[in-house]
Coordinates of C-alpha atoms and ligand atoms in Angstrom, one line a residue:
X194 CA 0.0 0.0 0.0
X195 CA 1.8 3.3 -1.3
X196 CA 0.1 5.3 0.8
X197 CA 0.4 4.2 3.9
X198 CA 2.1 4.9 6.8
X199 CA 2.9 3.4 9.9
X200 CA 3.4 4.3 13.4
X201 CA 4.8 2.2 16.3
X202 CA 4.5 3.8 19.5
X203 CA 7.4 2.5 21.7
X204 CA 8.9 5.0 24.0
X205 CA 7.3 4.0 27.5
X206 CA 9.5 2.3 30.0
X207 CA 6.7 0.0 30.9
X208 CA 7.0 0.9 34.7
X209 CA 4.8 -1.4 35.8
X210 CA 7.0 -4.2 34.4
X211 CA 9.6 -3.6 37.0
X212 CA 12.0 -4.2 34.4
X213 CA 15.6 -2.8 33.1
X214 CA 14.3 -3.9 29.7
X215 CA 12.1 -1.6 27.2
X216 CA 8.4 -3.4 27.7
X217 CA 7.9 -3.7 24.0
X218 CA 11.1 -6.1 24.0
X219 CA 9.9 -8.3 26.5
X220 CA 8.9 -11.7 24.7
X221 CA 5.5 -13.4 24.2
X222 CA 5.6 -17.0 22.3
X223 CA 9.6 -16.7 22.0
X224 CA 9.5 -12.7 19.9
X225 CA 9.7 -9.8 21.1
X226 CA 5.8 -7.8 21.4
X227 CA 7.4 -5.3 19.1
X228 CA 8.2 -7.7 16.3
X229 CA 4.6 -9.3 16.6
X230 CA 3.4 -5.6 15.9
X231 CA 5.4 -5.6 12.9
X232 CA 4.6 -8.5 11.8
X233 CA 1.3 -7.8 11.7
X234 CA 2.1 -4.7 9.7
X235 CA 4.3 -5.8 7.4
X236 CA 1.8 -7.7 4.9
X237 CA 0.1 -4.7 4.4
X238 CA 3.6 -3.2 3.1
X239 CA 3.8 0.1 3.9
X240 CA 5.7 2.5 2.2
X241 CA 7.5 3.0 5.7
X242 CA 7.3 2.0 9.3
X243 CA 8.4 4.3 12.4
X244 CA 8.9 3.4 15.9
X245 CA 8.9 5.9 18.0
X246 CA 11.2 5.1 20.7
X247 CA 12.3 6.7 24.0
X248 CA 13.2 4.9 27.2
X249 CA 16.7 2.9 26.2
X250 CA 16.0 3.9 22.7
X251 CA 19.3 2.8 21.2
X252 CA 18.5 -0.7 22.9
X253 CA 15.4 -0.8 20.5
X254 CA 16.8 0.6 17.4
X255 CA 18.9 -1.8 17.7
X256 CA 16.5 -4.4 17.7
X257 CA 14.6 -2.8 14.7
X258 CA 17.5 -3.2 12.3
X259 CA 15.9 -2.2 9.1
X260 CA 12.5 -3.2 9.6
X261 CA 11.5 0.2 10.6
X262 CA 12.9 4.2 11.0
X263 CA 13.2 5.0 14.5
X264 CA 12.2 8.5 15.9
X265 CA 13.2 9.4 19.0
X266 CA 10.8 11.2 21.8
X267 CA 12.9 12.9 24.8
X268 CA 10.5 13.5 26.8
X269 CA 7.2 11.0 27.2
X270 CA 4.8 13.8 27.2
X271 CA 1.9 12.2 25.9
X272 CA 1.1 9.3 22.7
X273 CA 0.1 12.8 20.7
X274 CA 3.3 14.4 21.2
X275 CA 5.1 10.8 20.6
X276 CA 3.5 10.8 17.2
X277 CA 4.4 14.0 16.6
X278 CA 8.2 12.8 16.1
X279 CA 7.3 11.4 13.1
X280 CA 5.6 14.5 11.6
X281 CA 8.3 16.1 9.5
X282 CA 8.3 13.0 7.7
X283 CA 5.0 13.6 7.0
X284 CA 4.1 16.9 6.1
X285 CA 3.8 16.0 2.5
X286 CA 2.1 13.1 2.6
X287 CA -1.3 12.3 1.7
X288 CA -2.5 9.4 2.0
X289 CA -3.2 7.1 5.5
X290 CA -1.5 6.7 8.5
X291 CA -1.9 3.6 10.9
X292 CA -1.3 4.2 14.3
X293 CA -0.6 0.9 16.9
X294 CA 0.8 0.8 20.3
X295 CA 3.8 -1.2 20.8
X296 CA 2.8 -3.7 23.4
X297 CA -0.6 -5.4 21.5
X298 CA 1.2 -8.1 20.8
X299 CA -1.6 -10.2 19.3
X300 CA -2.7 -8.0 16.6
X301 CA -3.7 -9.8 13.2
X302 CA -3.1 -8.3 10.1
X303 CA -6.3 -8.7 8.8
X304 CA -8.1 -6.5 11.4
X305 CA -5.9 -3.8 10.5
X306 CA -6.8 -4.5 7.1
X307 CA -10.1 -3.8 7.8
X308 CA -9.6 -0.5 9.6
X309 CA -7.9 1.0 6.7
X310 CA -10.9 -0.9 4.1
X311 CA -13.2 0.8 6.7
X312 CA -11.7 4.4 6.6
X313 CA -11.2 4.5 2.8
X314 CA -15.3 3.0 2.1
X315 CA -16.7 5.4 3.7
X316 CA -14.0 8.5 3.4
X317 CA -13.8 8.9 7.0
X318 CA -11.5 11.3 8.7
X319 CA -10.5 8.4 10.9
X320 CA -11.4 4.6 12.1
X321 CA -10.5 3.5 15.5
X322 CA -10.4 0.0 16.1
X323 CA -12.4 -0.6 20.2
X324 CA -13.6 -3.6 21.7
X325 CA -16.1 -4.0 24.4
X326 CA -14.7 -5.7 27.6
X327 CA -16.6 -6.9 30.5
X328 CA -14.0 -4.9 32.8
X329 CA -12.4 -1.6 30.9
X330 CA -10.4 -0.6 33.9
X331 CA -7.1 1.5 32.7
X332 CA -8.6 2.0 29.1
X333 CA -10.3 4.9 27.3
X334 CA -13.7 4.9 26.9
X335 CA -15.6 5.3 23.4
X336 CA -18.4 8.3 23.6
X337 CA -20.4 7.6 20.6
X338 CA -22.4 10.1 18.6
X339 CA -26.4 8.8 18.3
X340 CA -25.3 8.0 14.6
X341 CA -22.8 5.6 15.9
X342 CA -19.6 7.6 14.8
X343 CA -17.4 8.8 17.6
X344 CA -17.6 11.5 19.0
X345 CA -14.3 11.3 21.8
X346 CA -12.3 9.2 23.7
X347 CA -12.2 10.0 27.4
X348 CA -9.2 8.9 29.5
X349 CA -9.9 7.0 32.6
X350 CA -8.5 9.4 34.9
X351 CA -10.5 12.2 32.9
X352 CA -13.7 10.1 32.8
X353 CA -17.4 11.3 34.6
X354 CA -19.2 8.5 36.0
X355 CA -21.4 8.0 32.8
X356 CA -18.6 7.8 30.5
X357 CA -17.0 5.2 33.4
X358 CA -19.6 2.7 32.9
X359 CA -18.9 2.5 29.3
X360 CA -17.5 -1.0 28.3
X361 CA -16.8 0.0 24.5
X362 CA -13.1 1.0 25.2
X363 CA -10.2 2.3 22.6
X364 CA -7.5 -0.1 21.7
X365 CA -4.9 2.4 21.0
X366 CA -5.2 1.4 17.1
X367 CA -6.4 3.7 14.7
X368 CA -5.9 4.9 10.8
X369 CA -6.1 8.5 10.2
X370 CA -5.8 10.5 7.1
X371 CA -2.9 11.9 7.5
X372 CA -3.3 15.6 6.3
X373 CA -6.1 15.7 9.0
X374 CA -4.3 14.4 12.2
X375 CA -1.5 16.4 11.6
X376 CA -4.1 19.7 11.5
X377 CA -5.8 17.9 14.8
X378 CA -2.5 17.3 16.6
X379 CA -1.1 20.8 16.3
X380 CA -4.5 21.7 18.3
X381 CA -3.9 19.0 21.2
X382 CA -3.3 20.2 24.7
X383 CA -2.2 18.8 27.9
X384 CA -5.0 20.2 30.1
X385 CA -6.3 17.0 31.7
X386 CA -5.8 14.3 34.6
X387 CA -2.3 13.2 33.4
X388 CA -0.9 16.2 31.6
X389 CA 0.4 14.5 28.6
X390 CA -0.9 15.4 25.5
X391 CA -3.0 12.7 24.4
X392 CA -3.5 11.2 20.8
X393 CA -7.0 10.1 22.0
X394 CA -7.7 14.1 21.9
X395 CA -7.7 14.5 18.0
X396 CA -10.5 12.3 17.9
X397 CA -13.2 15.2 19.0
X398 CA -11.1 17.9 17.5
X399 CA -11.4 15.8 14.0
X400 CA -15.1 15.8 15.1
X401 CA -15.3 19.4 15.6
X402 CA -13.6 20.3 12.4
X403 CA -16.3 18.1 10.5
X404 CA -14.5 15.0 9.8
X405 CA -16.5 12.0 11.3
X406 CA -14.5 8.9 13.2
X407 CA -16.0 5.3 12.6
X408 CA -15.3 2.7 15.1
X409 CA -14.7 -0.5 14.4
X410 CA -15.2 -3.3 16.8
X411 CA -12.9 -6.1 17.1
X412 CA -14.8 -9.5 17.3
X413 CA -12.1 -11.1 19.4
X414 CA -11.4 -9.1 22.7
X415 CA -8.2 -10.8 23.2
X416 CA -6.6 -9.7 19.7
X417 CA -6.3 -6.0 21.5
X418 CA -5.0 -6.8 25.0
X419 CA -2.5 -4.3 26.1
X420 CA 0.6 -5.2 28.0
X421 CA 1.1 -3.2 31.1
X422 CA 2.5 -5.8 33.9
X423 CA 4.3 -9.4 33.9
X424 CA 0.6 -10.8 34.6
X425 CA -0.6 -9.4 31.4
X426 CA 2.4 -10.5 29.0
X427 CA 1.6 -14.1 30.7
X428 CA -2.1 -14.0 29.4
X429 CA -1.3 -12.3 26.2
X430 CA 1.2 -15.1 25.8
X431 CA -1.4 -18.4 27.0
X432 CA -3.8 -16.2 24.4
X433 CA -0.9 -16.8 21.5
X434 CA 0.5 -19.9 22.1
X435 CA -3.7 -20.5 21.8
X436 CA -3.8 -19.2 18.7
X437 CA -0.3 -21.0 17.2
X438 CA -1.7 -24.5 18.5
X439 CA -4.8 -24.2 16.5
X440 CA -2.7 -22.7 13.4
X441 CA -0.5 -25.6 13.5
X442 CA -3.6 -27.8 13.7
X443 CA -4.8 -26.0 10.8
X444 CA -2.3 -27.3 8.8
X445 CA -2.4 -31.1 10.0
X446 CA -0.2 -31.4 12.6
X447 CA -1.8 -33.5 15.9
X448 CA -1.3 -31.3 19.1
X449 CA -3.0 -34.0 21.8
X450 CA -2.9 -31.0 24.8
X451 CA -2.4 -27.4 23.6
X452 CA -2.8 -26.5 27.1
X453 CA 0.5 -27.8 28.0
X454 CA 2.1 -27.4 24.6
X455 CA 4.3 -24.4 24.2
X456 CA 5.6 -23.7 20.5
X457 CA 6.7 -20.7 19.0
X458 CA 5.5 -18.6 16.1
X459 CA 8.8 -19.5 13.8
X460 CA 8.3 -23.0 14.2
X461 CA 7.2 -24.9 11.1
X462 CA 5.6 -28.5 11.5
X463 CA 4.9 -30.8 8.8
X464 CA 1.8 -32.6 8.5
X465 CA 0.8 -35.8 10.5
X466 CA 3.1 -34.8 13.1
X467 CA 2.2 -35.6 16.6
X468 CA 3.2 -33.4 19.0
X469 CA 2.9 -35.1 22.8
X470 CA 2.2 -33.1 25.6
X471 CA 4.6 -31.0 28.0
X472 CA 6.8 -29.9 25.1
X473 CA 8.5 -27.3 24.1
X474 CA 9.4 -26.1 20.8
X475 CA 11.6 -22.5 20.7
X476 CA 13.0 -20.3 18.2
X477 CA 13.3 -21.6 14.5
X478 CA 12.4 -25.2 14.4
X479 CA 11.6 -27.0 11.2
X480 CA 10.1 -30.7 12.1
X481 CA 9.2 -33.1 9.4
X482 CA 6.0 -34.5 8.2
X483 CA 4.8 -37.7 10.6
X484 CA 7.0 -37.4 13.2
X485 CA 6.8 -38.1 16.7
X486 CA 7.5 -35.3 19.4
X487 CA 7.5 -35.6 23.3
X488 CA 6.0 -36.2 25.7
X489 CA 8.3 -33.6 27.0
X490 CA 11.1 -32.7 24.3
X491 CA 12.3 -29.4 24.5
X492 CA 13.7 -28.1 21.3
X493 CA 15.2 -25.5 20.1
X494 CA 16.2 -23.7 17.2
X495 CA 16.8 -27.1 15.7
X496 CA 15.5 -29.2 12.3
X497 CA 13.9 -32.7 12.6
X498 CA 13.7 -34.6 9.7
X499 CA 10.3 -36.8 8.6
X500 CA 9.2 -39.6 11.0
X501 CA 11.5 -38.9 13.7
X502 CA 10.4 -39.5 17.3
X503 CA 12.1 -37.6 19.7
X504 CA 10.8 -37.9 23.4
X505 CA 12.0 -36.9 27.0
X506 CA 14.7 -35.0 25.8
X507 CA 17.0 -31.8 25.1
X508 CA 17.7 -30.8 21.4
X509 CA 19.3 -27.7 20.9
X510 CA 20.9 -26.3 17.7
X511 CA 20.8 -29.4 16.2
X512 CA 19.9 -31.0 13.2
X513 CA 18.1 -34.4 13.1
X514 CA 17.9 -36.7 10.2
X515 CA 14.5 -38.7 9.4
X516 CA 13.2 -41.6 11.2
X517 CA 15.9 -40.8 13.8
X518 CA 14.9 -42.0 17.8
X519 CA 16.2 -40.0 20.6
X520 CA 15.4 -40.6 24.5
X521 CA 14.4 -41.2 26.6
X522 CA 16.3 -38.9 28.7
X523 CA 18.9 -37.6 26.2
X524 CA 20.8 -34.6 25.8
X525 CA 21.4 -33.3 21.8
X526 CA 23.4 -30.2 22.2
X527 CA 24.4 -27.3 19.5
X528 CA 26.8 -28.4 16.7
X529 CA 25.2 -31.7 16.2
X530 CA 24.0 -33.5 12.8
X531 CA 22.4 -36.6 13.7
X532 CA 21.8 -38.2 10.1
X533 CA 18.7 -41.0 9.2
X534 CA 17.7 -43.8 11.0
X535 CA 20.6 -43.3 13.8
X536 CA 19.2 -44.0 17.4
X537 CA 19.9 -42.2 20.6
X538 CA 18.8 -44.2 23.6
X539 CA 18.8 -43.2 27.1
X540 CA 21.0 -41.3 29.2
X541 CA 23.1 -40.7 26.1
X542 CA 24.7 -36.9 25.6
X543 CA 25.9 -35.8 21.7
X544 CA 27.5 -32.2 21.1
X545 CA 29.5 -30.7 18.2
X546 CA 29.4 -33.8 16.8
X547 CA 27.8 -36.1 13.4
X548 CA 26.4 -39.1 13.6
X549 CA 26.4 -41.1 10.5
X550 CA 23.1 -43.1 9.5
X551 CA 21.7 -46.0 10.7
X552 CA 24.6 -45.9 13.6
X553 CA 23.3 -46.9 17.1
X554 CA 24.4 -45.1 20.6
X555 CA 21.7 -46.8 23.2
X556 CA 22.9 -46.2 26.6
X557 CA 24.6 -44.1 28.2
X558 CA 27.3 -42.4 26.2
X559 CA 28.7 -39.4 25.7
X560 CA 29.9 -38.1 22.4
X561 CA 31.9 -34.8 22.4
X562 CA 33.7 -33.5 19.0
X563 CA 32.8 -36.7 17.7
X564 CA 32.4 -37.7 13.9
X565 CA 30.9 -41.2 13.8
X566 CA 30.4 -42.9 10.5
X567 CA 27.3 -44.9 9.2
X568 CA 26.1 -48.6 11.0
X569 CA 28.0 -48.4 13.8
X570 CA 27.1 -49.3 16.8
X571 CA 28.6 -48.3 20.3
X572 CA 27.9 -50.6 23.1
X573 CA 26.9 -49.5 26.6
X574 CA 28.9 -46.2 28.6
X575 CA 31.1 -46.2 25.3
X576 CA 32.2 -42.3 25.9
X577 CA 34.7 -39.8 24.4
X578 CA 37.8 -38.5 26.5
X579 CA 37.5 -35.6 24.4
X580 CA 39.0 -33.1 26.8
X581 CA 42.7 -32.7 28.6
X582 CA 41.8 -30.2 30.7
X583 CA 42.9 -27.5 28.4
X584 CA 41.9 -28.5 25.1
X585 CA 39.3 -30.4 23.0
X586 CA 40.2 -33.5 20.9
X587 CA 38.3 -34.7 18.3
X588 CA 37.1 -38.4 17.7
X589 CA 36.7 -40.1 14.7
X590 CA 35.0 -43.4 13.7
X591 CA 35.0 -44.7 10.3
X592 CA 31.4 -46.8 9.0
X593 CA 30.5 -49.9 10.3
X594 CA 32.9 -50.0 13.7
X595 CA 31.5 -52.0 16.7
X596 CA 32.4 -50.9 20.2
X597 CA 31.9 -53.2 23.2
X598 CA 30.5 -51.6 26.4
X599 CA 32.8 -48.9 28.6
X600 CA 34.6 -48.2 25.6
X601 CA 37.1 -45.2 26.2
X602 CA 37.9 -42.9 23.0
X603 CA 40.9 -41.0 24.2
X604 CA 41.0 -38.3 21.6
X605 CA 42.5 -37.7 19.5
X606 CA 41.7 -41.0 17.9
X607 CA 40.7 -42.8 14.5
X608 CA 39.0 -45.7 14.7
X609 CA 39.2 -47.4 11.2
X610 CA 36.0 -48.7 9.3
X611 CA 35.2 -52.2 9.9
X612 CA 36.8 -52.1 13.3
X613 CA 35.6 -54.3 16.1
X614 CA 36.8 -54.1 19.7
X615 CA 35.2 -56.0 23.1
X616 CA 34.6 -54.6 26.1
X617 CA 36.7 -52.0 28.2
X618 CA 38.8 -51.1 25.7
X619 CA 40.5 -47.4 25.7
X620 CA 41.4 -46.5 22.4
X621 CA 44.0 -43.7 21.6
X622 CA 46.1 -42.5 18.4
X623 CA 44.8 -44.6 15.1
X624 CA 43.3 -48.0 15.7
X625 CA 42.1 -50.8 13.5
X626 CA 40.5 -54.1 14.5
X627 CA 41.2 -54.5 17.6
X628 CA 44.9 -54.2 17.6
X629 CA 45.5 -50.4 18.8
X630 CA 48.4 -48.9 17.5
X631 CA 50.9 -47.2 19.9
X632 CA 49.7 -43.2 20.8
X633 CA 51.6 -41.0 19.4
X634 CA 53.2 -39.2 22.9
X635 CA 51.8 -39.9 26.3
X636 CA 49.8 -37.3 27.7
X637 CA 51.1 -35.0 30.7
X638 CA 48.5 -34.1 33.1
X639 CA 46.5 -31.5 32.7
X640 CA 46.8 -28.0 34.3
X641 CA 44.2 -26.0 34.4
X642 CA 45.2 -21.8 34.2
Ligands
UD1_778 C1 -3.6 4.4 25.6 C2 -4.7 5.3 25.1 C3 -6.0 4.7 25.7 C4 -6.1 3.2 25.2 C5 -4.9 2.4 25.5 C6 -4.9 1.1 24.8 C7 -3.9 7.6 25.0 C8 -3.9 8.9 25.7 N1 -4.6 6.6 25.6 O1 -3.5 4.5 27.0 O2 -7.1 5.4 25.2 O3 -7.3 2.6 25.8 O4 -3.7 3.1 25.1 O5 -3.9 0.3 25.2 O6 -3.4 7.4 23.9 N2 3.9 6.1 24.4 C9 5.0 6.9 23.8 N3 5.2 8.1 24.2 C10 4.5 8.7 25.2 C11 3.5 8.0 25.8 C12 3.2 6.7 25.4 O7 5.6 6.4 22.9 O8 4.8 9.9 25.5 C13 3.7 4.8 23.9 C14 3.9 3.7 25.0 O9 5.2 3.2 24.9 C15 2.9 2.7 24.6 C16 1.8 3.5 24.0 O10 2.3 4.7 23.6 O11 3.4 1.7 23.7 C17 0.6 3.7 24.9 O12 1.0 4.4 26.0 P1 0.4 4.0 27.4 O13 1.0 5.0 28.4 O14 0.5 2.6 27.7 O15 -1.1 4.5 27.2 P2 -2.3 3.9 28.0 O16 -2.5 4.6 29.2 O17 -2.3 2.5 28.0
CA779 CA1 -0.8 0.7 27.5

């Protein structure tokens, strides 16, 4: 849309988070709120975005990156006076602007949408997107004219008791024509409850200079909730992690308890997955069609591949092959590539480390700066000695080895393909069936700096 224009408003602290973090960078299902908002703007492409930041500002524009043009507000006088930062960007502009608050984190695109379809139908001055809520504590109220426009927005602290008792509240979103709200916010003052200047206040004075304001009410109170306190970004996120469950449903993926599922909006699940209760699925995941997750796997920022079952278990930064097992109770940390059909039994640890397919690590094992080949199989407590105390030594096993139980991989070491060993042995330097080669240079004990 060429001409639009959008406005973040992000300069509050957030006081009432208690927090040494800017409130709109406080995360709900794994993103910040501000990055929901702009996702949520960003389909409707804009021909810019600004965020109007304040408290810790380089903090956010940081954040931001290119997404959006940062203004800067000194002083928080008022969400009028914060939009007016963006104004000499604007003075020539004539199409719409959409205003949003920074900390609505579950705002859909498509009701936005439909305040700017609203606005341009019927050639309003502005649309204001409101809700009615069985309890509109904190919020602005909506005075309607009789013909159903608006005709203000009172404040709480500023309201009578009449206009307390109203339920139809303002959600802080609104698309305005722009040439109009910059004429209405040179006219705002600060002579109310709160001193601030208040954007809410160009609503009458657009009414007053014969523009009319339509409201339009959002069907799904929750889409608007406002996040003022830790108690709120806890609801706003049970409300979203709602909403991503029965999206992922949507697309065929089996979640047998949402209520105890938590999976972030990045995530992408293929069809006739099953995801098992109490798990946990963070960042950017990627899981294959038809596999099998939990109960209780926590994963994150990691790729499973197509009929993999993964349950009780820690997978982080790694990348799983298909029809792969892991757990119970196993540990896959960052740097791993655990290629097809390989199982990973219980009480078994990988990092920084490849797995080759079909290879088999049962019970109890750990695998540090490992590189296993395909088919092999290591036999109970098989571990790597990866580290002297100073530095890390890698492991390698060629295909098809076969390691007894408690076997020691004192790394460096090469095991050669084909190799077979029994029990207890502790391998060093390069190896080959069963007969270990001397190590290079015996090791001198370890001190630590
Ligand atoms: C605002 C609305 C209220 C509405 C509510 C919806 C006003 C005067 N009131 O109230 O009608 O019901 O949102 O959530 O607009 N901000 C700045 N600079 C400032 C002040 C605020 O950038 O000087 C930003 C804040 O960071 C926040 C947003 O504007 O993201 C809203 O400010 P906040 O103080 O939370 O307003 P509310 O009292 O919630
Ligand atoms: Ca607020």
């Amino acid at each position: 849309m060429k001409d639009l224009v959008a406005i973040i408003l992000a300069a509050g602290q957030g006081t009432r988070m208690y927090s040494g973090l800017p409130k709109v960078l406080h995360n709900v299902a794994g993103q910040a709120m501000l990055d929901h908002v702009l996702e949520a703007i960003e389909p409707l492409e804009p021909r810019r975005i600004f965020v109007v930041t304040g408290f810790m500002s380089e903090r956010v524009r940081e954040h931001v990156g290119r997404r959006a043009t940062c203004v800067n507000q000194d002083k928080r006088l008022g969400t009028a006076h914060a939009v007016k930062q963006a104004v000499p960007h604007l003075e020539n502009f004539k199409g719409e602007v959409l205003i949003t608050v920074g900390d609505t984190p579950l705002i859909r695109t498509e009701t936005l949408r439909e305040l700017i379809k609203r606005r341009r139908a019927h050639q309003v001055a502005a649309t204001v997107l409101t809700t009615e809520l069985e309890n509109p504590t904190g919020y602005g109220r909506i005075v309607r004219n009789r013909d159903g426009t608006v005709r203000k927005i009172v404040e709480e602290k500023d309201t009578n008791i009449y206009e307390a008792a109203i339920r139809e509240i303002n959600t802080g979103i609104y698309v305005f024509d722009c040439q109009k709200l910059l004429a209405a916010l040179q006219r705002v003052r600060n002579n109310n409850a709160q001193k601030e200047y208040y954007l809410t206040d160009t609503i009458e004075i657009l009414e007053k200079l014969g523009g009319e304001v339509e409201p339009v009410v959002a069907d799904d109170p929750t889409e608007i909730i406002g996040v003022n306190s830790r108690a709120e970004l806890a609801r706003a996120e049970s409300f979203l992690r709602r909403r991503i469950a029965l999206s992922v449903m949507e697309q065929g993926v089996t979640v047998i308890d949402p209520a105890t599922t938590y999976i972030d909006r990045q995530v992408r699940i293929g069809r006739d997955t099953v995801i098992h209760p109490f798990s946990v699925l963070k960042g950017h995941c990627e899981i294959g069609e038809g596999a099998q997750i939990g109960p209780q796997a926590h994963v994150t920022d990691s790729r499973i591949g197509a009929g993999s079952r993964v349950r009780f278990c820690c997978i982080d930064q790694a990348e799983l092959g298909e029809g792969v097992e892991v757990g119970p109770y196993a540990s896959i940390r960052p740097g791993t590539r655990v290629c097809d059909g390989v199982r990973i039994g219980t009480f078994v640890e990988v990092t920084r480390s490849t797995v080759g397919a079909g290879s088999d690590i049962l019970h109890l094992s750990y695998l540090g700066d490992a590189q296993i080949g395909e088919r092999c199989s290591l036999g109970t407590a098989s571990v790597t000695v990866n580290f002297d105390g100073v530095k890390k030594h890698r492991t390698v096993l060629g295909d098809d080895v076969f390691l007894g139980s408690r076997t020691s991989l004192v790394a460096p070491v090469e095991v050669e393909s084909g190799s077979r060993f029994p029990h207890n042995a502790s391998l060093q330097g390069t190896v080959t069936n069963g007969s270990a080669k001397p190590a290079p240079k015996a090791r001198r004990p370890a001190k630590r700096k």
